[in-house]
Amino acid sequence: MGERIWFALSSFAVVFLLLVVAVADHDTEWRDLQKEYQRRALAKEKVFSARDLLEDMEIRIRQEYLEGLGRTDRCETCHLGLQNPKMVDAPQPHTTHPGDHLLHHDPQTFGCTVCHGGQGLATNTDDAHGFVPFWNHPIRTPMQIEAACGTCHRDQPLPGAERLNAGRKLFAEIGCVGCHRVGGRGQNIGPDLSALGDKDFTGDARVGTEDWEWNVEHLLRPRASVPTSTMPQFGLSRDEATALTVFLYSLTGSVVPSEYLPSKRPQIEVSTRVEAGRRVYVEYGCAGCHGRNAEGGLLNANAQSGGQVPALEKVKEGYWREALAERINEGLVTARADPAGPPPPLNMPAWAGHIGPEKLELLMDYLYSLAPETEEDDWDD
Amino acid sequence: MLETGAERGKSGLLANLGRFHRNFWRSIVRHGPPTSPRNRSSIVVSNIFLHIHPVHVHHNSLKWNYTFGLGLISAFLFIILCVTGVVLMIFYVPSVDLAYDRIKDLSFVVTGGQLMRNMHRWGAHAMVLTVLLHMARVFYTGSYKKPREFNWTLGMALLVVTLGLSFTGYLLPWDQLAFWAITVGSAIAGSAREVTDALGMTSYFDPGGMMRELLLGGTEIGQDALLRFYTLHVVVLPTVAILLVSVHIWRVRKDGGLSRPAEKETTREVGTREAGATRTYGLMALVKGKSTRIDTLPEGTDFAWPRLFLIEAALFMSVFAVLIVVSLLFDAPLKELANPLIPENPAKAPWYFLGLQELVSYSGFAGGILIPGISLLGLFLIPYLDREQAGIGVWCHDRTGRREAMVSAIATAVGITLLVSFTVKFGWLRDWYPDIPQLVITAFNPGTVIVALFAIKSAWTVHRTGSTRLGAISLFTMFCVGFAILTYVGTFLRGPNWAFYWSQADWPLGH
Amino acid sequence: MSKEIDRRGFFTRLGLVGMAIAVGQVFVGLFRFFYLSVFYERSQIVRIGRPDTFPMGTSRLFPEYRFLLFRDGEGFYAISAVCTHLGCVVKRTGDQYLCPCHGSTFAADGRVTKGPAPAGLKWLQVTQAADGQLVVNLAQTVQTGTRFDHA
């Protein structure tokens, strides 16, 4: 008799526990967050077709599977509004990504964690932001993100990352490789710095910011941090030490796949806006059609202007600024004069989404400067 | 009968179809409902899943405080581990790049994944524990004695396989815990070098290095080590375990069921079967032990059907339930991604090896190979050295045995505690004579001292009492208590740099 | 006596029922375990860029996603390059598509013109994300001839 009751009880205990398991597994925060995003986005969306899409939105885990980087980032499971400009005023996690960084770093290709750190696989806030035991790459501070830029942008100064650029310059100027090795170059007097940026792996739950401050202090006064240090005191300012730390943290052992390496920017010394504009002209390959010095003349059988791509010297006469911006942004579509003629380049491509607004202004400055008889400084303020 | 053949065939066909469900069932079970003694016997004998059970089971075998169900629990845990293991195997990738992510994803995106892993992890730890306790139960009830000696041997093999399964599985999450535990564990395989180095013959003959490289597929733990451990864990060792478990359980029945006190035996010996037993069971005459009879119920026994099976089902469901509860409450550990550049400090092996690790901290060869080897050999030899037939089925033999066990336990507890305290406080030979040859330490260190004391104490017991059984009780008790204390020390009292700490709260900062 | 037996039978049956339910739960649980909520592969929803980067009257093949994007006067449309017969990738030759596996051919709009393919090439849903990028949903088929006009 006893074993029968025991059998019945234990069987139903298992049944009950398995139900508990099922309920516990379904209870996740991202489901609620996605529904909240749906509500908020619908409230802001007026376009009919976009509303349809939002209403049909599936509640499911979203991820960027980044084969080349060996990462899977699920941040968009909660940060659904990243690429929705209408969510710019919404609170986190629904808000739009600030700046135009995603223009060149589409999350579909880059994911989020290469810049921001954190734990891409995670599907709950604590684990994802990485402030949990045994995860040593929590969400980065803005300064740490700047350092992360340097992991890929290695060779050239990066506009907007001034501390990184300054740090890289300082690193060369004060002669760090006289004692330290970096990437196989330098002496062996001090420790190898090739993978300093990976050092936030401390084997415990400590997070990177403490090491960060330590590094700044150590650069300012080496002996204060390490009494036996033989490192010279360089008399750096705090800003300089910070910049140098940013650069040092950009040194990691991570291998950047070649398709992720930034293409080389044109090596043009820039001091004026016009020169900067010319750099934009070269950087985006305008010369491919319009000639190295915008003199035009390249063959384009089907274009209207006599089988040649137009020169740009007369731009200032033909367009005022808004019209020029529109033309560059939207491109120009022309019908083929001869239907049996060669395939594109037929048209002026649309550059919106490629050339950002700031660069566009510079480019236009350059183009206006090409007009033979104008005063160049007109547009400089 | 005027029916034509065709009509007969047709009606027969329809009638057969109508009887299909009954005939189909009967073709499977081939006997009536298990209400008569004969059918209750047949159900056990004719079912492949039940036939490893005896037809009758002695009341003594069903007493919970005789077996504590430890063997059954171990077997059930093994079944649960096989099922959860196969399930996890389909999601897991044995690659150094993906393994850790896949383990993480069990909790992040796989429904029930974390539970599955928790059950597999805690089930494995529980199985090591129940297997050890099962061994102790079998020893203390004298169940290893004739005719069950070989089953004890099989049990020893199963113990080794169980530890091997647990150990190989430990690496698979590819986190810091796994990486450094296996680094330490696999270094033990190479510790024969300690002796060959001391003898200056490593460059000619290097069994330690060979063993280690064979296990790891390289000089360090990397992709090949992971693949080897994975293959061992999911194919080789489970296959061996399933074979051994089958034979082990089958032998229980063939060796005459569970052991029980001799004075209650009233059934006849082999060869005096009554007429009436069917010929099918004539082969039983070849089997040692009591004959199996299906028509009458021997005194003191009950039919296995349904009572034994109800108990087994209830126990299985209970084990399952407890494992789910534990798995819901505690997540299996997962540390950082394995990083060969940053050692864990302390780097600890799985708990059941921490006793060994304590010994290894005195001498790698003595603690890692010599002492475990001697222990396994000693355990293996017990049934062949102790041939006394008295006291089978009684806990600790009798009152003398119980006293012997108690005395040995206390003596060992005091002795080992003193020895370890002495070592912690004053150090050992190397601390006093830095230039001492390694061979001296290998031969003479706390570990070998303990083993020597064990040997002397049990030999003295045999000499004093003239009873091999008492000697065995003494030796086994000392082994168990020693194992427990050293495991405790290794688990709880050793911190960074294998230094002694009363509690983890005293560990230096940063750990 | 018989009451006692009844009670025994009741508890045994209760236990068996519980066991059966538990087995069922385990199977449902295993199904949910294996039926992954995310796959380790690229998303089926692909962002391909802003509409104005695709000139009018042109087409472009996305080999890694196996579809072709077209833009004509009426808007954008995407045609899957996966043969509806057995999943080979079709090759565009002139104004038609040829499947190398079993010789099915398809017209420019995807209609099957020859061979064993049971249906024409699929037209995939094209939409626009909130930031203006075109989005092709590889898992969503639309009626042949459906175009997306972003303006």
Short mmCIF file of N, CA and C in Angstrom, two decimals, chain A residues 171 176-188 190-196 247-248 250-252:
data_model
loop_
_atom_site.label_atom_id
_atom_site.label_comp_id
_atom_site.label_asym_id
_atom_site.label_seq_id
_atom_site.Cartn_x
_atom_site.Cartn_y
_atom_site.Cartn_z
N PHE A 171 51.92 58.32 -28.46
CA PHE A 171 52.61 57.04 -28.30
C PHE A 171 53.88 57.01 -29.14
N CYS A 176 57.46 55.29 -26.87
CA CYS A 176 57.12 54.12 -26.06
C CYS A 176 57.84 52.86 -26.53
N VAL A 177 58.02 52.75 -27.90
CA VAL A 177 58.64 51.51 -28.39
C VAL A 177 60.13 51.44 -28.04
N GLY A 178 60.66 52.51 -27.45
CA GLY A 178 62.02 52.42 -26.95
C GLY A 178 62.14 51.39 -25.85
N CYS A 179 61.05 51.12 -25.15
CA CYS A 179 61.07 50.13 -24.08
C CYS A 179 60.06 49.00 -24.30
N HIS A 180 58.92 49.31 -24.92
CA HIS A 180 57.83 48.33 -25.02
C HIS A 180 57.72 47.77 -26.43
N ARG A 181 57.32 46.52 -26.51
CA ARG A 181 57.02 45.93 -27.81
C ARG A 181 55.54 46.11 -28.11
N VAL A 182 55.26 46.47 -29.35
CA VAL A 182 53.88 46.48 -29.81
C VAL A 182 53.87 45.86 -31.20
N GLY A 183 53.14 44.77 -31.33
CA GLY A 183 53.04 44.11 -32.63
C GLY A 183 54.39 43.72 -33.18
N GLY A 184 55.28 43.23 -32.31
CA GLY A 184 56.55 42.71 -32.80
C GLY A 184 57.61 43.77 -33.00
N ARG A 185 57.31 45.03 -32.70
CA ARG A 185 58.29 46.08 -32.87
C ARG A 185 58.57 46.68 -31.50
N GLY A 186 59.84 47.02 -31.22
CA GLY A 186 60.16 47.65 -29.95
C GLY A 186 61.06 46.80 -29.08
N GLN A 187 61.49 47.40 -27.98
CA GLN A 187 62.43 46.74 -27.08
C GLN A 187 61.71 45.90 -26.02
N ASN A 188 62.47 45.13 -25.27
CA ASN A 188 61.89 44.26 -24.26
C ASN A 188 62.14 44.73 -22.84
N GLY A 190 60.29 47.08 -21.07
CA GLY A 190 59.00 47.06 -20.39
C GLY A 190 58.15 45.93 -20.92
N PRO A 191 56.94 45.75 -20.34
CA PRO A 191 56.08 44.67 -20.81
C PRO A 191 55.57 44.92 -22.24
N ASP A 192 55.27 43.82 -22.92
CA ASP A 192 54.69 43.88 -24.24
C ASP A 192 53.29 44.48 -24.14
N LEU A 193 53.00 45.45 -24.99
CA LEU A 193 51.71 46.14 -24.90
C LEU A 193 50.76 45.73 -26.02
N SER A 194 51.14 44.72 -26.80
CA SER A 194 50.36 44.40 -28.00
C SER A 194 48.90 44.10 -27.72
N ALA A 195 48.60 43.56 -26.55
CA ALA A 195 47.21 43.17 -26.28
C ALA A 195 46.73 43.77 -24.97
N LEU A 196 47.17 44.99 -24.70
CA LEU A 196 46.77 45.61 -23.44
C LEU A 196 45.25 45.74 -23.32
N PHE A 247 44.37 55.10 -26.48
CA PHE A 247 45.10 54.40 -27.54
C PHE A 247 45.58 53.02 -27.05
N LEU A 248 46.12 52.98 -25.83
CA LEU A 248 46.65 51.70 -25.33
C LEU A 248 45.55 50.65 -25.28
N SER A 250 43.16 50.45 -27.25
CA SER A 250 42.76 50.03 -28.59
C SER A 250 43.64 48.89 -29.09
N LEU A 251 44.72 48.61 -28.37
CA LEU A 251 45.61 47.52 -28.77
C LEU A 251 45.06 46.22 -28.24
N THR A 252 44.54 45.40 -29.12
CA THR A 252 44.02 44.11 -28.68
C THR A 252 44.58 43.02 -29.56
#
